[in-house]
JSON list of C-alpha atoms in Angstrom, two decimals:
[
{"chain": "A", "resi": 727, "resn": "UNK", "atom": "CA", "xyz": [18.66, 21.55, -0.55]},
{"chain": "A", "resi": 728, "resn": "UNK", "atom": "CA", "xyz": [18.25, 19.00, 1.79]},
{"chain": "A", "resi": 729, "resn": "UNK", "atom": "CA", "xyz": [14.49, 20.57, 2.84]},
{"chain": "A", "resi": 730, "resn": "UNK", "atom": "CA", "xyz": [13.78, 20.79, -1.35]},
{"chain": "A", "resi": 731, "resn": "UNK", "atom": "CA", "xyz": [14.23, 17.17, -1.18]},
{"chain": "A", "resi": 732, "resn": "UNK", "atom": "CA", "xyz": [12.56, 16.13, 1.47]},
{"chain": "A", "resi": 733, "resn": "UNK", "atom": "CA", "xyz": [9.41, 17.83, 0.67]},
{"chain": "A", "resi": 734, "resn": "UNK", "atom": "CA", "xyz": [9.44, 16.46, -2.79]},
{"chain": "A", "resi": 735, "resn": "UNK", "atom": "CA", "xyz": [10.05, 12.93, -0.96]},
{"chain": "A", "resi": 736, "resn": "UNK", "atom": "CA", "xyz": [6.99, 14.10, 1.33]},
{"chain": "A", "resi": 737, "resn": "UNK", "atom": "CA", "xyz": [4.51, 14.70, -1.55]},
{"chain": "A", "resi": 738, "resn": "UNK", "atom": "CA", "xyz": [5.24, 11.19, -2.76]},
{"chain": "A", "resi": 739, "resn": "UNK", "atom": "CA", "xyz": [4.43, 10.02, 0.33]},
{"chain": "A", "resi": 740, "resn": "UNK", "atom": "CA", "xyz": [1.17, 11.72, 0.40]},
{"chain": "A", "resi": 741, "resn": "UNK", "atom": "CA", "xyz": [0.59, 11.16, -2.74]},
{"chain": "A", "resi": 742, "resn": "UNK", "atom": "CA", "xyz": [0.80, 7.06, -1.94]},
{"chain": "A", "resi": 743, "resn": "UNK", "atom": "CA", "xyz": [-1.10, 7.45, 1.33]},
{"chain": "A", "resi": 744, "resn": "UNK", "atom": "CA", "xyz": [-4.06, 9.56, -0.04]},
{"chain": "A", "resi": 745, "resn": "UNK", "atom": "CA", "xyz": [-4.47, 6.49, -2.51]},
{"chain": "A", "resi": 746, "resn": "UNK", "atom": "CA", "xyz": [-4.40, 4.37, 0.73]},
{"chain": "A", "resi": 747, "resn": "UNK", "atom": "CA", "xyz": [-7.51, 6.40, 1.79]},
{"chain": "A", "resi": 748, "resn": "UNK", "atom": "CA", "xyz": [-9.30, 3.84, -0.51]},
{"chain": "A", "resi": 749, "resn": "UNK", "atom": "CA", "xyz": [-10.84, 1.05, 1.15]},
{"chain": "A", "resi": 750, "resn": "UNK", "atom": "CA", "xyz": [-9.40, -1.99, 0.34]},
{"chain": "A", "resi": 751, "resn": "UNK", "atom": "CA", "xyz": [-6.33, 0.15, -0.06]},
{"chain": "A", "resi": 752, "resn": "UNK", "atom": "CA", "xyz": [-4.88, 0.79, 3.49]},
{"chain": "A", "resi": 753, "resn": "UNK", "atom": "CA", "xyz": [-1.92, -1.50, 2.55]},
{"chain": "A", "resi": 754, "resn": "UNK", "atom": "CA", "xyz": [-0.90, 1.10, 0.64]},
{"chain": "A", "resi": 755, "resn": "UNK", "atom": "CA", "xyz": [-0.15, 2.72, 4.00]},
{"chain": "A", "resi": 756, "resn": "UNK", "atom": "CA", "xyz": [2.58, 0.74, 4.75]},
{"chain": "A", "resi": 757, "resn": "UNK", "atom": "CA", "xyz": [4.50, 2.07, 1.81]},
{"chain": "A", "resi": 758, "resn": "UNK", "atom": "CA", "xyz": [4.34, 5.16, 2.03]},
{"chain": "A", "resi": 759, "resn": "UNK", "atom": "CA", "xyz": [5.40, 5.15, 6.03]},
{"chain": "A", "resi": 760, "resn": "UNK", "atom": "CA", "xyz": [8.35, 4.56, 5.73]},
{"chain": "A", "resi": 761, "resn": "UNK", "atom": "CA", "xyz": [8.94, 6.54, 2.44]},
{"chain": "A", "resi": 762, "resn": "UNK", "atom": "CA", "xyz": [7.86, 9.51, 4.40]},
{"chain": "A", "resi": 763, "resn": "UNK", "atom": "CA", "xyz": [9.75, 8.75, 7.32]},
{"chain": "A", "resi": 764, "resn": "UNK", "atom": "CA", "xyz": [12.92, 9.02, 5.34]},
{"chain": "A", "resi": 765, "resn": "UNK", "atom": "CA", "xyz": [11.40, 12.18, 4.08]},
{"chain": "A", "resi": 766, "resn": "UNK", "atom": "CA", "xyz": [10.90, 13.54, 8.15]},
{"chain": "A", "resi": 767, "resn": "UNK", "atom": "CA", "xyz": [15.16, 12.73, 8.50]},
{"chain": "A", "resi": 768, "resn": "UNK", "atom": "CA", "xyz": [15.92, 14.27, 5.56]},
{"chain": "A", "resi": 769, "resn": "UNK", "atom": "CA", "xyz": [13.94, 17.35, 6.78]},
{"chain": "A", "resi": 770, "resn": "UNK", "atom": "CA", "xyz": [15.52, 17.42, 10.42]},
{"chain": "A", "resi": 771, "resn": "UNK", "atom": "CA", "xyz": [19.07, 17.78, 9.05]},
{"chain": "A", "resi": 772, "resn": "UNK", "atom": "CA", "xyz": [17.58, 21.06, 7.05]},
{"chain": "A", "resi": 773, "resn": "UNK", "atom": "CA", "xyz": [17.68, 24.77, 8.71]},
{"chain": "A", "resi": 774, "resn": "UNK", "atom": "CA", "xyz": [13.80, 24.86, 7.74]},
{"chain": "A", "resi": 775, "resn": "UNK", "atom": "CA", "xyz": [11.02, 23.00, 8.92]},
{"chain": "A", "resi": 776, "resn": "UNK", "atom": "CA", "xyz": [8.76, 23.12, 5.97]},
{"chain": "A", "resi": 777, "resn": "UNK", "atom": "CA", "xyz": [9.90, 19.33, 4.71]},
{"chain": "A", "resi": 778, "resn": "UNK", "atom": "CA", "xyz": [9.99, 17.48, 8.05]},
{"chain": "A", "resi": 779, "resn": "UNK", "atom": "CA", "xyz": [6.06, 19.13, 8.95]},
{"chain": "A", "resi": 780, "resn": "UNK", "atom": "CA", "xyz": [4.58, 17.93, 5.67]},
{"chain": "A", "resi": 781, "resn": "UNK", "atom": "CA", "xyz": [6.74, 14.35, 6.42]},
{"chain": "A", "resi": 782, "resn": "UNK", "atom": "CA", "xyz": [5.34, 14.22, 10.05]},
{"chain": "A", "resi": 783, "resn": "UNK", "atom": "CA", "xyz": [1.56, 14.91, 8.92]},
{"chain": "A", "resi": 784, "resn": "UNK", "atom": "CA", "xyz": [1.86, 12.16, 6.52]},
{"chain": "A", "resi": 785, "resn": "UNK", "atom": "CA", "xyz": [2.87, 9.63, 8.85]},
{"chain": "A", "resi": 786, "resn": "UNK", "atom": "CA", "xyz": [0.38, 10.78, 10.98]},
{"chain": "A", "resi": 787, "resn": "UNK", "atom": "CA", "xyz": [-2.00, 10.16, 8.02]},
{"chain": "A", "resi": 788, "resn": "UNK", "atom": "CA", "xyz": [-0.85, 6.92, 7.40]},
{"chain": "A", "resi": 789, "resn": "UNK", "atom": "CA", "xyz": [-0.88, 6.01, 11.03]},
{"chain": "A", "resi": 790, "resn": "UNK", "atom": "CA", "xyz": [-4.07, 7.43, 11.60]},
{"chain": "A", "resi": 791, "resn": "UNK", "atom": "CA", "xyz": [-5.40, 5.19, 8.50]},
{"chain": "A", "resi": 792, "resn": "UNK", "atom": "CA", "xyz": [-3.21, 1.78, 9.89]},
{"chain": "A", "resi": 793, "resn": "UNK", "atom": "CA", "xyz": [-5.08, 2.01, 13.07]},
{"chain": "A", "resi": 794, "resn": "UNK", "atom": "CA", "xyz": [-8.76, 2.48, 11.91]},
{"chain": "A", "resi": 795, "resn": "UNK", "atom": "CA", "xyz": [-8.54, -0.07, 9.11]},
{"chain": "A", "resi": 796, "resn": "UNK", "atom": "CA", "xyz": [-6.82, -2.43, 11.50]},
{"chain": "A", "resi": 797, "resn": "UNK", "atom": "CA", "xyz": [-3.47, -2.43, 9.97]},
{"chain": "A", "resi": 798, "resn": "UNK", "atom": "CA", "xyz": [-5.14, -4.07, 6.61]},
{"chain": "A", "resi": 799, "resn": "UNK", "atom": "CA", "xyz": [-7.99, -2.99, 5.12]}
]
């Protein structure tokens, strides 16, 4: 249950941080960070691992984004 809910947790994540993709958007970034971050915690207390990687490659995303666009744009 727990890994059901953190990937649907994780795919609202991505969904926020592939709008941050935008320029002019990045900010976006910083919402869904955390959001997925949640998600990854949720997915460690699972057996499976499913949740926690798609958590864990949006944050990367989303971090990945922060640091090119300077933590704005």
């Amino acid at each position: 249950m727990m890994n059901l809910l953190s990937i649907l947790t994780g795919l609202v994540a991505l969904v926020i941080a592939a709008i941050g993709l935008v320029p002019l958007l990045g900010w976006l970034n910083w919402l869904a960070l955390p959001i997925a971050a949640v998600g990854a915690g949720m997915g460690m207390l699972s057996s499976h691992t499913g949740g926690r990687n798609l958590n864990m490659l949006v944050l990367m995303l989303g971090g990945v984004r922060l640091w090119l666009g300077f933590g704005i744009l």
